[in-house]
Coordinates of C-alpha atoms in Angstrom, one line a residue:
M1 CA 94.4 5.8 90.5
R2 CA 93.2 4.0 87.4
E3 CA 92.0 0.9 89.2
R4 CA 91.3 1.7 92.9
V5 CA 91.6 5.1 94.7
A6 CA 94.4 7.3 95.8
L7 CA 95.2 10.4 97.9
V8 CA 97.5 13.1 96.6
D9 CA 98.6 16.1 98.8
Q10 CA 98.2 19.1 96.5
S11 CA 98.3 21.7 99.3
S12 CA 101.1 23.5 97.4
F13 CA 98.5 24.9 94.9
A14 CA 98.5 28.7 95.0
K15 CA 95.1 29.9 96.1
F16 CA 93.4 33.3 96.0
E17 CA 90.1 34.8 96.9
M18 CA 88.6 37.8 95.1
S19 CA 85.6 39.7 96.3
G20 CA 84.0 43.1 96.1
P21 CA 81.3 44.8 94.0
K22 CA 83.3 44.6 90.8
A23 CA 84.8 41.1 91.4
F24 CA 82.7 39.4 88.7
E25 CA 83.1 42.2 86.2
T26 CA 86.9 42.2 86.7
L27 CA 87.4 38.4 86.3
Q28 CA 85.1 38.3 83.4
H29 CA 87.3 40.8 81.7
I30 CA 90.5 39.0 82.5
A31 CA 89.5 35.4 81.9
V32 CA 88.8 34.0 78.4
N33 CA 86.0 31.6 79.5
E34 CA 82.5 32.5 80.5
L35 CA 82.3 33.1 84.3
D36 CA 78.6 34.1 84.3
R37 CA 77.6 30.8 86.0
P38 CA 75.8 30.0 89.2
P39 CA 77.6 30.0 92.6
G40 CA 79.1 26.5 93.0
S41 CA 80.5 26.4 89.5
V42 CA 84.1 25.6 88.7
V43 CA 85.4 27.1 85.5
Y44 CA 88.6 26.0 83.7
T45 CA 90.0 29.0 81.9
Q46 CA 93.1 30.9 80.7
F47 CA 94.2 34.4 81.0
C48 CA 95.5 35.8 77.7
N49 CA 97.5 38.9 76.8
E50 CA 96.5 41.4 74.1
T51 CA 98.2 39.3 71.4
G52 CA 96.3 36.2 72.4
G53 CA 99.2 34.4 74.2
V54 CA 98.3 32.4 77.3
E55 CA 99.5 34.0 80.5
A56 CA 97.9 31.6 82.9
D57 CA 96.0 28.3 83.0
L58 CA 93.8 27.8 86.1
T59 CA 90.4 27.2 87.7
I60 CA 88.0 29.8 89.1
T61 CA 85.2 28.8 91.5
R62 CA 82.3 31.1 92.0
L63 CA 81.5 31.1 95.7
A64 CA 78.8 33.8 95.6
E65 CA 77.7 36.6 93.2
N66 CA 80.9 38.6 93.8
S67 CA 83.1 36.1 95.5
F68 CA 85.6 33.8 93.7
Y69 CA 88.2 31.2 94.6
I70 CA 91.1 31.1 92.2
V71 CA 93.4 28.0 92.1
T72 CA 96.6 27.9 90.1
G73 CA 99.8 25.9 89.9
S74 CA 102.2 25.8 92.9
G75 CA 104.9 27.8 91.2
F76 CA 102.7 30.3 89.4
G77 CA 101.0 32.1 92.3
T78 CA 103.1 35.3 92.3
R79 CA 103.0 35.6 88.5
D80 CA 99.3 35.0 88.2
A81 CA 98.4 37.3 91.1
N82 CA 100.5 40.0 89.5
W83 CA 98.6 39.6 86.3
I84 CA 95.3 39.9 88.1
T85 CA 96.4 42.9 90.1
R86 CA 97.7 44.7 87.0
N87 CA 94.3 44.3 85.4
M88 CA 91.9 45.0 88.2
P89 CA 90.5 48.3 89.4
Q90 CA 92.5 50.2 91.9
D91 CA 89.5 52.0 93.4
G92 CA 88.9 49.6 96.2
S93 CA 86.0 47.9 94.5
V94 CA 87.9 44.6 94.3
T95 CA 90.0 42.8 96.8
L96 CA 92.4 40.0 96.0
S97 CA 93.7 38.0 99.0
E98 CA 96.2 35.1 98.9
V99 CA 94.9 32.2 101.0
T100 CA 97.4 29.5 100.0
S101 CA 98.5 28.8 103.6
G102 CA 94.9 28.8 104.8
W103 CA 93.7 25.9 102.7
G104 CA 95.2 22.4 102.3
V105 CA 94.2 20.3 99.3
I106 CA 93.8 16.5 99.2
N107 CA 93.1 15.1 95.7
L108 CA 90.8 12.1 96.1
C109 CA 90.8 10.3 92.8
G110 CA 90.1 6.9 91.2
P111 CA 87.1 4.7 90.4
H112 CA 86.3 4.2 94.1
A113 CA 86.6 7.9 95.0
R114 CA 82.9 8.4 95.4
D115 CA 82.7 5.2 97.6
V116 CA 85.3 6.6 99.9
L117 CA 83.8 10.1 100.0
A118 CA 80.3 8.8 100.8
K119 CA 81.7 6.9 103.8
V120 CA 83.1 10.0 105.4
S121 CA 80.5 12.7 104.6
E122 CA 76.8 12.8 105.3
N123 CA 76.3 15.1 102.2
D124 CA 75.0 13.8 98.9
V125 CA 78.1 13.1 96.7
S126 CA 76.2 11.5 93.8
N127 CA 76.9 12.5 90.3
E128 CA 73.5 14.3 90.3
A129 CA 74.4 16.4 93.4
L130 CA 78.0 17.1 92.5
P131 CA 78.5 16.8 88.7
F132 CA 81.8 17.5 87.0
G133 CA 82.6 21.2 87.1
S134 CA 80.9 21.9 90.4
C135 CA 82.0 22.8 93.9
G136 CA 80.1 21.2 96.8
F137 CA 80.2 22.7 100.3
I138 CA 80.3 19.5 102.4
R139 CA 81.5 18.3 105.8
I140 CA 84.0 15.6 106.4
G141 CA 84.0 14.8 110.1
Y142 CA 84.5 18.2 111.8
A143 CA 85.8 19.9 108.7
P144 CA 84.0 22.3 106.3
V145 CA 85.3 21.3 102.9
R146 CA 85.1 22.8 99.4
A147 CA 84.8 19.7 97.2
L148 CA 85.8 20.8 93.7
R149 CA 84.8 18.1 91.1
V150 CA 87.7 18.6 88.8
G151 CA 90.7 16.5 88.0
Y152 CA 94.1 16.3 86.3
V153 CA 94.4 12.6 85.9
G154 CA 91.3 11.7 83.9
E155 CA 89.5 9.8 86.6
L156 CA 86.5 10.4 88.9
G157 CA 87.7 12.6 91.7
W158 CA 87.6 15.7 93.8
E159 CA 90.0 18.3 94.9
L160 CA 89.1 18.6 98.6
H161 CA 90.0 22.1 99.8
I162 CA 90.2 22.0 103.6
P163 CA 91.0 24.6 106.2
T164 CA 94.6 23.9 107.1
E165 CA 93.8 23.0 110.8
Y166 CA 91.6 20.2 109.6
V167 CA 93.8 18.6 106.9
A168 CA 95.3 15.8 109.1
H169 CA 91.8 15.0 110.5
V170 CA 90.3 14.7 107.0
Y171 CA 93.3 12.7 105.7
E172 CA 93.0 10.1 108.5
M173 CA 89.3 9.7 107.8
L174 CA 89.8 9.2 104.1
W175 CA 92.7 6.8 104.7
E176 CA 90.7 4.7 107.0
A177 CA 87.6 4.7 104.8
G178 CA 89.6 3.7 101.8
Q179 CA 91.2 0.6 103.2
E180 CA 88.6 -1.8 101.8
Y181 CA 89.2 -0.3 98.3
G182 CA 92.9 -0.6 98.4
I183 CA 93.6 3.1 98.9
A184 CA 97.2 4.4 98.3
N185 CA 99.1 7.6 98.6
A186 CA 100.4 9.0 95.3
G187 CA 102.4 12.0 94.2
Y188 CA 103.2 14.4 91.4
R189 CA 105.2 11.9 89.3
A190 CA 102.1 9.7 89.1
I191 CA 100.0 12.7 88.2
E192 CA 102.4 13.7 85.4
S193 CA 102.2 10.2 83.8
L194 CA 98.4 10.2 84.0
R195 CA 97.8 13.7 82.6
L196 CA 100.0 12.9 79.6
E197 CA 97.8 9.9 78.9
K198 CA 94.7 12.0 79.3
G199 CA 96.0 14.8 77.0
Y200 CA 96.0 17.6 79.6
V201 CA 98.4 20.5 79.2
Y202 CA 100.8 22.1 81.7
W203 CA 101.4 25.8 81.7
S204 CA 105.0 26.9 81.2
S205 CA 105.8 23.9 79.0
D206 CA 102.9 22.9 76.8
V207 CA 101.2 26.3 76.9
T208 CA 102.9 29.6 77.3
P209 CA 102.5 33.3 76.2
D210 CA 104.1 32.2 72.9
Y211 CA 100.9 30.2 72.0
T212 CA 97.2 30.9 71.7
P213 CA 94.6 28.6 73.2
Y214 CA 93.7 27.5 69.7
E215 CA 97.3 26.4 69.0
A216 CA 97.5 24.7 72.4
G217 CA 94.3 22.7 71.9
V218 CA 92.3 24.6 74.6
G219 CA 90.4 26.8 72.3
F220 CA 87.2 25.3 73.7
C221 CA 87.7 27.5 76.7
V222 CA 87.5 30.8 74.7
A223 CA 84.1 32.4 74.9
L224 CA 84.3 35.0 72.1
D225 CA 80.5 35.7 72.4
K226 CA 80.6 36.8 76.1
G227 CA 81.7 40.3 75.4
D228 CA 85.0 42.1 75.5
F229 CA 87.9 40.6 77.5
I230 CA 91.7 40.9 77.4
G231 CA 93.0 39.4 74.1
R232 CA 89.6 39.0 72.5
A233 CA 90.3 40.9 69.3
A234 CA 93.6 38.9 68.8
L235 CA 91.9 35.6 69.5
A236 CA 89.0 36.3 67.1
K237 CA 91.5 37.0 64.4
A238 CA 93.5 33.9 65.3
K239 CA 90.4 31.7 65.2
E240 CA 89.5 33.0 61.8
A241 CA 93.0 32.7 60.4
G242 CA 93.6 29.2 61.8
P243 CA 96.6 28.2 64.0
R244 CA 100.1 28.6 62.6
Q245 CA 101.3 25.7 64.8
K246 CA 99.6 23.0 66.7
L247 CA 100.3 21.1 69.9
C248 CA 100.5 17.4 68.9
R249 CA 100.6 14.3 71.1
F250 CA 102.7 11.3 70.2
T251 CA 103.3 7.8 71.4
L252 CA 106.6 5.9 70.8
E253 CA 106.6 2.1 70.3
A254 CA 110.1 1.8 71.8
D255 CA 110.7 2.3 75.5
A256 CA 112.6 5.5 75.1
P257 CA 113.1 8.0 78.0
V258 CA 111.5 11.0 76.2
R259 CA 111.3 14.3 78.0
A260 CA 110.9 17.9 77.0
G261 CA 113.4 19.3 74.5
A262 CA 113.6 16.3 72.1
C263 CA 113.6 16.9 68.4
I264 CA 110.4 16.1 66.5
L265 CA 111.1 15.0 62.9
R266 CA 109.4 13.8 59.8
D267 CA 111.4 12.4 56.8
G268 CA 114.5 13.6 58.5
R269 CA 113.4 17.3 58.8
V270 CA 113.2 18.8 62.2
L271 CA 109.7 20.2 62.8
G272 CA 109.8 21.2 66.4
V273 CA 110.8 20.0 69.9
T274 CA 108.9 18.2 72.6
S275 CA 107.3 20.3 75.3
S276 CA 106.6 17.4 77.7
G277 CA 107.3 13.7 77.8
G278 CA 107.1 10.7 80.0
H279 CA 106.0 7.1 80.3
G280 CA 102.3 6.3 80.1
H281 CA 102.2 3.4 82.6
T282 CA 98.5 2.6 81.8
I283 CA 99.0 2.3 78.1
G284 CA 102.5 0.9 78.4
K285 CA 104.1 3.4 76.0
P286 CA 106.2 6.7 76.2
I287 CA 104.1 9.8 75.4
A288 CA 105.4 13.1 74.2
Y289 CA 103.8 16.5 73.4
G290 CA 105.2 19.1 71.1
Y291 CA 104.4 21.9 68.6
V292 CA 104.8 21.4 64.8
P293 CA 103.8 23.8 62.0
A294 CA 100.0 23.5 61.3
D295 CA 100.6 22.3 57.7
E296 CA 102.7 19.4 59.1
A297 CA 100.3 18.5 62.0
G298 CA 98.0 16.1 60.1
H299 CA 100.4 13.2 59.5
E300 CA 100.3 9.9 61.3
D301 CA 104.0 9.0 61.3
Y302 CA 106.8 11.0 62.8
E303 CA 110.2 10.5 64.5
I304 CA 111.4 11.7 67.9
E305 CA 115.1 11.9 68.7
V306 CA 116.0 10.9 72.3
H307 CA 119.6 11.1 73.4
G308 CA 120.9 10.8 69.9
E309 CA 118.6 7.9 68.9
V310 CA 115.7 8.4 66.5
Y311 CA 112.5 6.5 67.3
P312 CA 109.3 6.1 65.3
A313 CA 106.4 8.0 66.7
K314 CA 102.6 8.0 66.1
R315 CA 100.5 11.1 66.4
L316 CA 97.5 10.7 68.6
T317 CA 94.2 12.0 67.2
R318 CA 92.6 11.9 70.6
A319 CA 93.5 11.2 74.2
A320 CA 95.3 8.0 74.8
W321 CA 93.1 7.3 77.8
D322 CA 89.3 7.6 78.1
P323 CA 88.9 9.9 75.1
E324 CA 85.2 10.0 75.6
R325 CA 85.6 11.1 79.3
K326 CA 83.3 8.4 80.6
R327 CA 85.4 7.8 83.7
L328 CA 85.9 11.4 84.4
L329 CA 82.2 12.2 84.3
S330 CA 81.0 9.1 86.0

């Protein structure tokens, strides 16, 4: 993924379509980010509760003026759909349909992703035609494809959302086209390592209803100036007051098997526990995330206890991989 190109089956994503005269109005009220963007836009956003806690972390693609495609984590579909349903009008002006089984997803990612995609589609897949944060409606062979230019590994790539009956056909075309670039199959363990290097969060561990977007480091998604939405008042107060705790990212010099639940210490005092952890295979170091009190979040040196052993840790001030996002936006 970092050097060549890979295919990842992410068909297990939960997927929904919302439509109706009040679809935009409804999602604009539920989501914290600005959804008033042209059709073909993909928006990364959160749903927050009235106290500012994060209830969901997902993407919303605008297909048409009042038609949206919602994609969330594989295990969060029921929960997120329930949150939407509880907060949408019940007068028939909005319809929410689960379409998970109707769409397969192949994540095409890596420096040669565009080279492979260009070989199998006659559509323009240049950076100008399909910039980051866009959805292109393209064809691959016989298949109509929604090509979402987003990623969770920090590399050039697309989530290719394909009608289920065409998934095998598209996979075979991509696999054949990628042979000259050393294409490989990859899975979720690889994604986990890469997203840790890139600084991306995972809902249910790094971000939950216990934390605001500002504490979780995704405050850039909150559009306080767009008008009222669920949690806006609490988030405005939280931004003004500053975070009580902050999600920090650490590297360990020793090759320790750090995971979630390890103690984060400084000068022998426990400040918090890790929310995620794993090995960063590109940087060659273990990486851990975890919350510490805001007034303790500015130091450089910490310790993390792993299976009874205490290891020195360094706080990262930016992503361990491609902090300027040059590869992602290429």
